[in-house]
Structures are given as structure tokens and as C-alpha cells.
Coordinates of C-alpha atoms in Angstrom, one line a residue:
X1 CA 0.5 4.3 10.0
X2 CA 1.9 6.3 7.1
X3 CA 2.5 10.0 7.6
X4 CA 4.1 11.0 4.3
X5 CA 6.0 9.6 1.3
X6 CA 8.6 11.4 -0.7
X7 CA 10.1 10.5 -4.1
X8 CA 12.5 12.0 -6.6
X9 CA 13.9 10.9 -10.0
X10 CA 11.7 7.9 -10.4
X11 CA 9.6 7.3 -13.6
X12 CA 7.7 10.6 -14.2
X13 CA 8.9 12.2 -11.0
X14 CA 11.9 14.4 -12.0
X15 CA 15.1 15.1 -10.0
X16 CA 14.3 18.9 -10.0
X17 CA 11.7 21.4 -11.1
X18 CA 13.2 22.5 -14.5
X19 CA 11.5 25.9 -14.3
X20 CA 12.7 26.9 -10.8
X21 CA 15.6 24.5 -10.3
X22 CA 14.1 23.4 -7.1
X23 CA 15.6 19.9 -6.2
X24 CA 13.0 19.1 -3.5
X25 CA 11.3 15.7 -3.8
X26 CA 7.6 15.3 -4.6
X27 CA 5.6 14.7 -1.4
X28 CA 2.4 12.9 -0.7
X29 CA 1.0 13.4 2.9
X30 CA -1.6 11.9 5.1
X31 CA -1.4 14.8 7.6
X32 CA -4.8 16.5 8.0
X33 CA -5.2 20.1 6.8
X34 CA -7.3 22.9 8.3
X35 CA -10.6 21.2 7.6
X36 CA -12.8 20.8 10.7
X37 CA -15.5 18.6 9.3
X38 CA -15.7 14.8 9.5
X39 CA -13.5 14.3 12.6
X40 CA -14.2 10.6 12.4
X41 CA -12.0 10.5 9.3
X42 CA -9.0 11.2 11.5
X43 CA -6.7 8.7 13.2
X44 CA -5.8 10.5 16.5
X45 CA -2.5 9.6 18.1
X46 CA -0.4 11.2 20.8
X47 CA 2.3 12.1 18.2
X48 CA 0.4 13.1 15.0
X49 CA -3.2 13.0 13.8
X50 CA -3.5 11.3 10.4
X51 CA -6.1 10.9 7.7
X52 CA -7.6 7.5 7.2
X53 CA -8.3 8.0 3.5
X54 CA -6.9 9.7 0.4
X55 CA -8.1 9.6 -3.2
X56 CA -5.5 10.5 -5.9
X57 CA -6.8 11.8 -9.2
X58 CA -5.1 12.5 -12.5
X59 CA -5.4 12.0 -16.3
X60 CA -4.1 8.8 -17.9
X61 CA -0.3 8.9 -17.9
X62 CA -0.2 11.8 -15.5
X63 CA 1.7 9.7 -12.9
X64 CA -0.9 8.4 -10.5
X65 CA 0.2 4.8 -10.9
X66 CA 3.8 5.9 -10.8
X67 CA 3.3 7.2 -7.3
X68 CA 2.0 3.8 -6.3
X69 CA 4.9 2.1 -8.2
X70 CA 7.3 4.4 -6.2
X71 CA 5.8 3.2 -2.9
X72 CA 6.0 -0.4 -4.1
X73 CA 9.7 0.1 -5.2
X74 CA 10.5 1.5 -1.8
X75 CA 9.0 -1.5 -0.1
X76 CA 10.4 -4.1 -2.4
X77 CA 13.8 -2.6 -2.4
X78 CA 13.9 -2.6 1.4
X79 CA 12.8 -6.2 1.5
X80 CA 15.2 -7.3 -1.2
X81 CA 18.1 -5.2 0.0
X82 CA 19.2 -4.4 -3.6
X83 CA 18.0 -3.1 -6.9
X84 CA 17.0 -5.9 -9.3
X85 CA 18.3 -5.5 -12.9
X86 CA 14.9 -4.9 -14.5
X87 CA 14.6 -1.7 -12.3
X88 CA 17.7 -0.1 -13.7
X89 CA 15.8 2.1 -16.2
X90 CA 13.2 3.4 -13.8
X91 CA 14.9 6.8 -13.4
X92 CA 13.0 9.8 -14.8
X93 CA 13.8 10.2 -18.5
X94 CA 12.7 13.8 -18.9
X95 CA 16.3 14.7 -18.8
X96 CA 19.2 12.4 -19.9
X97 CA 21.3 13.5 -17.0
X98 CA 18.9 11.8 -14.5
X99 CA 20.5 8.5 -15.5
X100 CA 23.6 9.4 -13.4
X101 CA 21.7 11.1 -10.5
X102 CA 20.4 9.3 -7.4
X103 CA 16.8 8.6 -6.9
X104 CA 15.3 9.5 -3.5
X105 CA 12.7 7.5 -1.5
X106 CA 11.6 8.2 2.1
X107 CA 8.6 7.1 4.2
X108 CA 7.6 8.7 7.5
X109 CA 5.4 6.6 9.7
X110 CA 4.2 5.9 13.2
X111 CA 5.1 2.6 14.9
X112 CA 4.3 1.8 18.5
X113 CA 3.3 5.5 19.0
X114 CA 6.8 6.7 17.9
X115 CA 7.5 8.5 14.7
X116 CA 10.3 7.3 12.3
X117 CA 11.6 8.2 8.9
X118 CA 13.4 5.6 6.8
X119 CA 14.8 6.2 3.4
X120 CA 17.6 5.8 0.9
X121 CA 19.1 7.2 -2.3
X122 CA 20.1 4.9 -5.1
X123 CA 21.5 5.5 -8.6
X124 CA 19.1 3.1 -10.4
X125 CA 21.1 2.8 -13.6
X126 CA 24.0 1.2 -11.7
X127 CA 22.1 -0.1 -8.6
X128 CA 24.5 1.9 -6.3
X129 CA 23.2 3.0 -3.0
X130 CA 24.4 6.5 -2.2
X131 CA 22.9 6.9 1.2
X132 CA 20.6 5.2 3.7
X133 CA 19.1 6.5 7.0
X134 CA 16.7 5.8 9.8
X135 CA 15.8 8.5 12.3
X136 CA 13.4 8.9 15.1
X137 CA 11.4 12.1 15.0
X138 CA 9.8 14.3 17.7
X139 CA 8.3 17.8 17.7
X140 CA 11.7 19.2 18.7
X141 CA 14.4 17.1 17.0
X142 CA 15.6 14.5 14.6
X143 CA 17.6 11.7 16.1
X144 CA 19.4 9.5 13.6
X145 CA 19.5 5.8 14.7
X146 CA 21.8 5.1 11.8
X147 CA 22.9 6.8 8.5
X148 CA 25.3 6.2 5.6
X149 CA 26.2 9.3 3.6
X150 CA 29.9 9.8 3.4
X151 CA 32.2 9.0 0.4
X152 CA 33.5 5.8 2.1
X153 CA 29.9 4.6 2.8
X154 CA 30.6 4.2 6.5
X155 CA 27.6 3.7 8.8
X156 CA 27.2 6.0 11.9
X157 CA 24.9 4.9 14.7
X158 CA 23.1 7.2 17.1
X159 CA 20.6 7.4 19.9
X160 CA 20.1 4.1 21.7
X161 CA 22.3 2.4 19.1
X162 CA 25.3 4.7 19.5
X163 CA 27.1 2.5 22.1
X164 CA 26.3 -0.9 20.6
X165 CA 29.7 -2.4 19.8
X166 CA 28.3 -5.2 17.7
X167 CA 26.5 -2.7 15.5
X168 CA 29.7 -0.8 15.1
X169 CA 31.5 -3.9 14.0
X170 CA 28.7 -4.9 11.6
X171 CA 28.6 -1.4 10.2
X172 CA 32.3 -1.3 9.5
X173 CA 32.2 -4.7 7.8
X174 CA 29.2 -3.7 5.8
X175 CA 30.7 -0.4 4.6
X176 CA 31.3 -0.6 0.9
X177 CA 28.6 -3.2 0.4
X178 CA 26.1 -2.2 -2.3
X179 CA 23.0 -3.1 -0.3
X180 CA 20.7 -1.8 2.4
X181 CA 21.8 -2.2 6.0
X182 CA 18.2 -2.5 7.3
X183 CA 17.7 -5.5 5.1
X184 CA 21.1 -7.0 6.0
X185 CA 20.6 -6.8 9.7
X186 CA 17.1 -8.4 9.5
X187 CA 17.7 -11.0 6.7
X188 CA 21.1 -12.4 7.5
X189 CA 21.8 -11.8 11.2
X190 CA 19.6 -14.4 12.8
X191 CA 19.7 -14.2 16.6
X192 CA 21.2 -10.7 16.7
X193 CA 18.3 -9.2 18.6
X194 CA 18.4 -11.9 21.3
X195 CA 21.8 -10.6 22.5
X196 CA 21.2 -6.9 21.5
X197 CA 17.6 -6.1 22.6
X198 CA 18.3 -2.4 22.5
X199 CA 18.6 -2.7 18.7
X200 CA 15.1 -4.3 18.3
X201 CA 13.9 -1.0 16.8
X202 CA 15.6 -2.0 13.6
X203 CA 13.5 -5.2 13.5
X204 CA 10.3 -3.2 14.3
X205 CA 10.9 -0.8 11.4
X206 CA 11.7 -3.6 8.9
X207 CA 8.6 -5.6 10.0
X208 CA 6.4 -2.5 9.6
X209 CA 7.5 -2.0 6.1
X210 CA 7.1 -5.7 5.3
X211 CA 3.7 -6.3 6.9
X212 CA 1.9 -3.0 7.3
X213 CA 2.1 -1.6 3.8
X214 CA -0.2 -3.5 1.5
X215 CA 0.0 -2.4 -2.1
X216 CA -2.2 -3.7 -4.9
X217 CA -2.2 -3.1 -8.6
X218 CA -5.1 -3.8 -11.0
X219 CA -3.8 -7.1 -12.2
X220 CA -3.1 -8.6 -8.8
X221 CA -5.5 -9.7 -6.0
X222 CA -5.3 -7.6 -2.9
X223 CA -4.8 -10.5 -0.6
X224 CA -4.9 -14.3 -0.1
X225 CA -8.4 -13.9 1.4
X226 CA -6.9 -14.9 4.8
X227 CA -9.3 -12.5 6.5
X228 CA -12.0 -15.2 6.0
X229 CA -10.4 -17.3 8.8
X230 CA -13.7 -18.0 10.7
X231 CA -17.4 -18.4 10.2
X232 CA -18.2 -14.9 11.5
X233 CA -16.0 -13.4 8.8
X234 CA -17.8 -15.4 6.2
X235 CA -21.1 -14.1 7.5
X236 CA -19.8 -10.6 7.3
X237 CA -18.6 -11.1 3.8
X238 CA -22.0 -12.5 2.8
X239 CA -23.7 -9.5 4.3
X240 CA -21.5 -7.0 2.5
X241 CA -21.7 -8.7 -0.9
X242 CA -25.5 -8.8 -0.6
X243 CA -25.7 -5.1 0.5
X244 CA -23.5 -4.1 -2.5
X245 CA -26.1 -5.5 -4.9
X246 CA -24.1 -8.5 -6.3
X247 CA -27.0 -10.9 -6.0
X248 CA -24.9 -13.1 -3.7
X249 CA -26.8 -14.3 -0.6
X250 CA -24.1 -16.4 1.1
X251 CA -20.4 -17.3 1.0
X252 CA -19.8 -20.9 1.9
X253 CA -16.9 -23.2 2.4
X254 CA -17.5 -26.5 0.4
X255 CA -15.5 -29.6 1.0
X256 CA -13.0 -30.3 -1.8
X257 CA -10.4 -32.9 -2.7
X258 CA -6.7 -32.6 -2.0
X259 CA -5.8 -33.0 -5.6
X260 CA -8.0 -29.9 -6.5
X261 CA -5.2 -27.6 -5.2
X262 CA -2.2 -29.4 -6.8
X263 CA -2.3 -27.2 -9.9
X264 CA -2.2 -24.1 -7.7
X265 CA 0.3 -24.9 -5.0
X266 CA 3.2 -27.5 -4.9
X267 CA 2.7 -30.2 -2.3
X268 CA 6.2 -29.5 -0.8
X269 CA 5.0 -26.0 0.3
X270 CA 2.4 -27.6 2.5
X271 CA 4.9 -30.1 3.8
X272 CA 7.3 -27.2 4.7
X273 CA 4.4 -25.5 6.5
X274 CA 3.7 -28.7 8.4
X275 CA 7.3 -28.9 9.5
X276 CA 7.3 -25.3 10.6
X277 CA 4.2 -26.0 12.7
X278 CA 6.1 -28.9 14.4
X279 CA 9.0 -26.6 15.2
X280 CA 6.8 -23.8 16.6
X281 CA 4.5 -26.3 18.3
X282 CA 1.5 -24.8 16.4
X283 CA -1.6 -27.1 16.7
X284 CA -3.6 -25.6 13.9
X285 CA -3.1 -23.5 10.8
X286 CA -5.4 -22.3 8.0
X287 CA -3.7 -21.8 4.6
X288 CA -5.5 -19.8 1.9
X289 CA -4.8 -20.5 -1.7
X290 CA -6.1 -18.0 -4.3
X291 CA -6.1 -17.3 -8.0
X292 CA -8.7 -15.6 -10.2
X293 CA -10.6 -18.9 -10.7
X294 CA -10.6 -20.5 -7.2
X295 CA -10.3 -19.8 -3.5
X296 CA -9.3 -22.7 -1.3
X297 CA -8.8 -23.1 2.5
X298 CA -6.5 -25.8 3.7
X299 CA -7.1 -26.5 7.3
X300 CA -4.0 -28.2 8.8
X301 CA -4.0 -29.8 12.3
X302 CA -1.3 -31.8 14.0
X303 CA -1.8 -35.5 13.8
X304 CA -4.7 -35.3 11.3
X305 CA -5.2 -35.2 7.6
X306 CA -5.5 -31.8 5.9
X307 CA -9.0 -30.7 5.1
X308 CA -9.6 -28.7 1.9
X309 CA -12.5 -26.4 1.3
X310 CA -13.5 -24.4 -1.8
X311 CA -15.0 -20.9 -1.2
X312 CA -18.2 -20.7 -3.3
X313 CA -21.1 -18.3 -3.7
X314 CA -24.9 -18.8 -3.4
X315 CA -27.0 -16.3 -5.3
X316 CA -30.6 -15.3 -4.7
X317 CA -32.0 -17.8 -7.2
X318 CA -34.8 -20.3 -6.5
X319 CA -32.4 -23.2 -6.6
X320 CA -29.4 -23.8 -4.4
X321 CA -26.7 -23.8 -7.1
X322 CA -23.3 -22.7 -5.9
X323 CA -20.8 -20.8 -8.0
X324 CA -17.0 -20.7 -8.0
X325 CA -15.1 -17.5 -8.3
X326 CA -14.4 -18.2 -12.0
X327 CA -18.1 -18.0 -12.6
X328 CA -18.5 -14.6 -11.0
X329 CA -18.1 -11.3 -12.8
X330 CA -14.9 -9.3 -12.8
X331 CA -16.7 -6.7 -10.7
X332 CA -17.7 -9.2 -8.0
X333 CA -14.2 -10.7 -8.0
X334 CA -12.8 -7.1 -7.5
X335 CA -15.2 -6.3 -4.8
X336 CA -14.5 -9.6 -3.0
X337 CA -10.8 -8.7 -3.0
X338 CA -11.6 -5.3 -1.5
X339 CA -13.6 -6.8 1.4
X340 CA -10.3 -7.4 3.3
X341 CA -10.0 -3.7 3.9
X342 CA -13.4 -3.7 5.6
X343 CA -13.2 -7.0 7.5
X344 CA -9.6 -7.5 8.4
X345 CA -8.5 -6.7 11.9
X346 CA -5.0 -5.9 10.8
X347 CA -3.6 -2.4 11.4
X348 CA -2.4 -1.7 7.8
X349 CA -2.0 1.0 5.3
X350 CA -3.7 -0.3 2.1
X351 CA -2.6 1.3 -1.2
X352 CA -4.9 0.4 -4.1
X353 CA -4.1 1.4 -7.7
X354 CA -7.4 2.0 -9.6
X355 CA -9.9 1.4 -6.9
X356 CA -12.8 1.7 -9.4
X357 CA -11.6 -0.9 -11.8
X358 CA -14.6 -3.1 -12.8
X359 CA -16.8 -1.3 -10.3
X360 CA -19.9 0.7 -11.0
X361 CA -19.5 4.3 -10.0
X362 CA -22.2 4.0 -7.4
X363 CA -20.5 0.9 -6.0
X364 CA -17.2 2.8 -5.7
X365 CA -18.9 5.5 -3.7
X366 CA -20.7 3.1 -1.4
X367 CA -17.4 1.2 -0.8
X368 CA -15.6 4.3 0.3
X369 CA -18.6 5.2 2.5
X370 CA -18.5 1.7 4.0
X371 CA -14.8 2.0 4.7
X372 CA -15.4 5.0 6.9
X373 CA -18.0 3.1 8.8
X374 CA -15.9 -0.1 9.2
X375 CA -12.7 1.8 10.0
X376 CA -14.1 3.3 13.2
X377 CA -12.0 2.3 16.2
X378 CA -9.4 0.8 13.9
X379 CA -5.9 1.9 12.9
X380 CA -6.3 1.5 9.2
X381 CA -5.6 3.7 6.2
X382 CA -6.8 3.5 2.6
X383 CA -5.0 5.3 -0.2
X384 CA -6.4 4.9 -3.7
X385 CA -5.9 6.2 -7.3
X386 CA -9.2 6.6 -9.2
X387 CA -10.9 8.4 -12.1
X388 CA -14.3 8.3 -10.3
X389 CA -15.2 11.9 -10.0
X390 CA -18.3 11.1 -7.9
X391 CA -16.1 10.5 -4.9
X392 CA -15.3 14.3 -5.1
X393 CA -18.3 15.0 -2.9
X394 CA -17.9 17.0 0.3
X395 CA -20.7 14.9 1.8
X396 CA -18.3 12.0 1.5
X397 CA -14.8 13.3 1.7
X398 CA -12.8 16.1 3.3
X399 CA -11.0 18.6 1.1
X400 CA -7.6 17.3 2.4
X401 CA -8.5 13.7 1.4
X402 CA -8.4 14.7 -2.4
X403 CA -5.1 14.7 -4.2
X404 CA -4.0 15.3 -7.8
X405 CA -1.1 14.3 -10.0
X406 CA -0.5 16.3 -13.1
X407 CA 2.3 16.6 -15.7
X408 CA 4.0 19.9 -16.6
X409 CA 5.3 20.9 -20.0
X410 CA 8.5 19.0 -19.5
X411 CA 6.6 15.7 -18.9
X412 CA 7.4 15.6 -15.2
X413 CA 4.7 14.7 -12.6
X414 CA 3.7 17.0 -9.7
X415 CA 1.7 16.0 -6.6
X416 CA -0.6 18.4 -4.9
X417 CA -3.7 18.5 -2.6
X418 CA -7.1 20.1 -3.1
X419 CA -6.3 21.7 0.3
X420 CA -4.1 24.1 -1.6
X421 CA -7.2 25.5 -3.3
X422 CA -9.3 26.1 -0.2
X423 CA -12.6 25.4 -1.9
X424 CA -15.9 26.3 -0.4
X425 CA -17.9 23.4 1.0
X426 CA -20.9 24.1 -1.2
X427 CA -18.8 24.0 -4.4
X428 CA -19.6 21.3 -7.0
X429 CA -16.1 19.9 -6.8
X430 CA -16.5 17.1 -9.3
X431 CA -17.8 19.5 -12.0
X432 CA -14.9 21.9 -11.4
X433 CA -12.4 19.0 -11.6
X434 CA -13.8 17.8 -14.9
X435 CA -13.6 21.3 -16.3
X436 CA -9.9 21.3 -15.5
X437 CA -10.1 23.7 -12.5
X438 CA -7.4 21.7 -10.6
X439 CA -5.5 20.1 -13.4
X440 CA -5.1 16.3 -13.5
X441 CA -7.6 15.9 -16.5
X442 CA -6.7 15.0 -20.1
X443 CA -6.3 17.9 -22.6
X444 CA -7.6 16.8 -26.0
X445 CA -6.4 18.1 -29.3
X446 CA -8.2 16.9 -32.4
X447 CA -9.1 13.2 -32.0
X448 CA -10.3 12.9 -35.6
X449 CA -8.2 15.2 -37.8
X450 CA -10.0 16.4 -40.9
X451 CA -7.9 16.1 -44.0
X452 CA -8.2 18.6 -46.7
X453 CA -10.1 17.4 -49.8

């Protein structure tokens, strides 16, 4: 689970506070504040209690989406191991000198009941990694598992990795490489962990970043709909869509033809999956294929022909007509995407940019309310950006679950929590926000200038 995320010199997040010359990074945190209400909104662990939910507010162009883009960059860069050319201009342009300065990214999280921090610094304009580190944290100390931060870009290993000779050799050979070591050890060193089990923590951290941070932007579906892997999940999806007032009574798998999916997925992909099933001795596998217009399930079983099903929707009409996803509204399609957060059994941190896109304000409120109900007894987090002020309701959210992003006079974004304001629980928080009490709202000049006659 995510504890905190830090960023500096990326898009609208500057390398320093120009007024105070503070070079600290901007920090977003899921650590609970002093609020004592709604204890069921807290994930309680032996190491650190964490919030399950956070809503991030701000005016258009204030930097809300840039925070999500920073998280996505951190994840993608870790998985790619390098900066792709199109990211070279993502440094903060409020000051020309930022082009030559490193950008800073770090995530702190809990994996297997242990706390870790992984991060790196990179000069985006050149794609040069200045430093990289992974440390294990406790209440009393920081223990670096590895770090690179000297002029020669040498890697130093510590803790349980300190005496691993193979890592020392790999670190020496990797020194000077303009890439991330965590990516290198997991992407190119097949079989390394079989002979070096004490280093499996490196695989654990890499897999957590790859599999447990799920980031969605407005133009992309949240998932492949793989949470609908069984009939019970379909029944639950039907129940929720009906409860949310979509008019849908049932979600049904309907037999389809093999050629129906040819325009969405190349046949060789399914052939490769079938080969992998043979290698792993996997008897069955359900493959989900998704775009805005269609959702298909391909049920693969060893020794049998593939079965293809189309997911379709029955409404509360007199007739039994079924509708495909392409025939549903954008709001229904958006809501269907979000159902994974409620129904999936995965322990994930979901990060959603513009939760309320295409959703009625009341529906956004009810979805968040449903999240708290469905997240009971689950290790799941939901972080969203939104303009929906109705969520600023102390009957729904805790004070420390509300965050703001605002721009200062130099054009740099700042992140801060409502917890800093210590508002009374009877205050009309949404009204105060819209009046500009906490920042993060647009400031209008004259929209229609009146010309002199």
C-alpha cells in the first residue's frame, strides 16, 4: 500500500520554492492525520496506519493531473528502465535552469508488512540518471539495500544484500550505465533469484510497482475487465449497475464468433498465450479483450477450441433486447470501468484522474460511499482527482482525505491537505472551498471585456 509520493522538477512541480529557496520536494501522503472519526476508512497495519481514500482538488491547470502524471512517470520509468525521448521536456519550465537540474521521484510503500522507499533522480532533458536508491524503513532507522549517488555512479549494497558477491559484480559492471538497476536486475537477469534467494526483495519491490499501482487517465479504460472472471462477479456487477440507476438489469456473456475479435487482437497473441499455458501446464485461462465498443471473454482450455463471449447488457425494458458497450452512454461505460475497484479481490492502489468524468454528481458521491463499504476487510486504496465539491462532506470523508493542488505566482504547483486547516466538523466545507477559502479554485478576470465605444 502507498504511504507517500514525492516529486520535484516535473511539469508544474518546481525544483525549489522561489520565494523561500526551499529545495524540498512536493509530498502527497496517505498517512492519517489527527482525525478520530470514521476509523473504518483506515488500513491498520503493524508498521503504519494508512488512509484508504484521498480526493485531490484544484482549478483547471493547477497541477492535479500533473501529480498523477508524475506517479505514472515514476512507474513507467521503473518498468522501462530508462527515459523515453518524448519525456525529455517534462522538467518544470517555470525557470530555464530546471532543464539542467535533476528531477526527483520517490514512493514509500508497505509490502509484506515491511516499509520500503524506492526512488531516483534523473535529468530529463538528457535522460541521465543521477541517483537511485532502495531502502527499508523502520521507526528507528533507514537501511539502504542499494544506492547509487557518487560521481562514478557506483552501486553500494547494504543490509541482507551487503555480502552478496554476485550483486557486487553486477553493480560494478552496471556502473556507468544510463539505466535503472532495479529494472536491469528484474528484466535481464533471468534465474538470478534462484541462486540468490536473499536478494528476492528486489523482485518483490519491482513486482509491487508493476502490479499494485493501477493508474488511469480519462481517455483510457481502468482495466481489461478481468475482474469479471466468474458468474458471481457478473451478478455483483449487475447488482451495482442497477443500484447506481443506469437502467441495466443484468450483465450477460453472449456467445460470439472467433472472427469477432480479429479486429481487436492479433491471432498470434492468443497463440503465444496457448504456448505459455503448455509451458506452465495451465489447464484453463480466461482472456479479456476490451475497447470502448466491445468487451470479449476468450475462454481457453487445453485440448479444446477457444470459446468467445461478448459481454452485453439487458435493460429494464419490456423486451429482452441486449446492448453492447458501444450502445451504452459514456457515463455507463465510465461506471463499468470503475466497478473493478469495488469488485476486484486484488490488493491495489488505484489512482484515477478525473473520477467524476461523465458521472452525475450524485453518482460520484454514491460511488465513493460504495467504495468504503466494499473496501471493508480489503487492502485497497483509491486516490482520485476531482472537481466534484459534493464529496467535500464530513458525513462522507475525513478531513485528512481531502487534498488540494494550487499554483503560486510563479506558476509552480503546491500540494497540501485540508488537515492543515483544522476545520470544524460542522463547517460547510464545499461552500468554503468554492469561495476560495483553501485555494485550488479558478480566479477569474473579465471573461467578456467591454470595449470602449
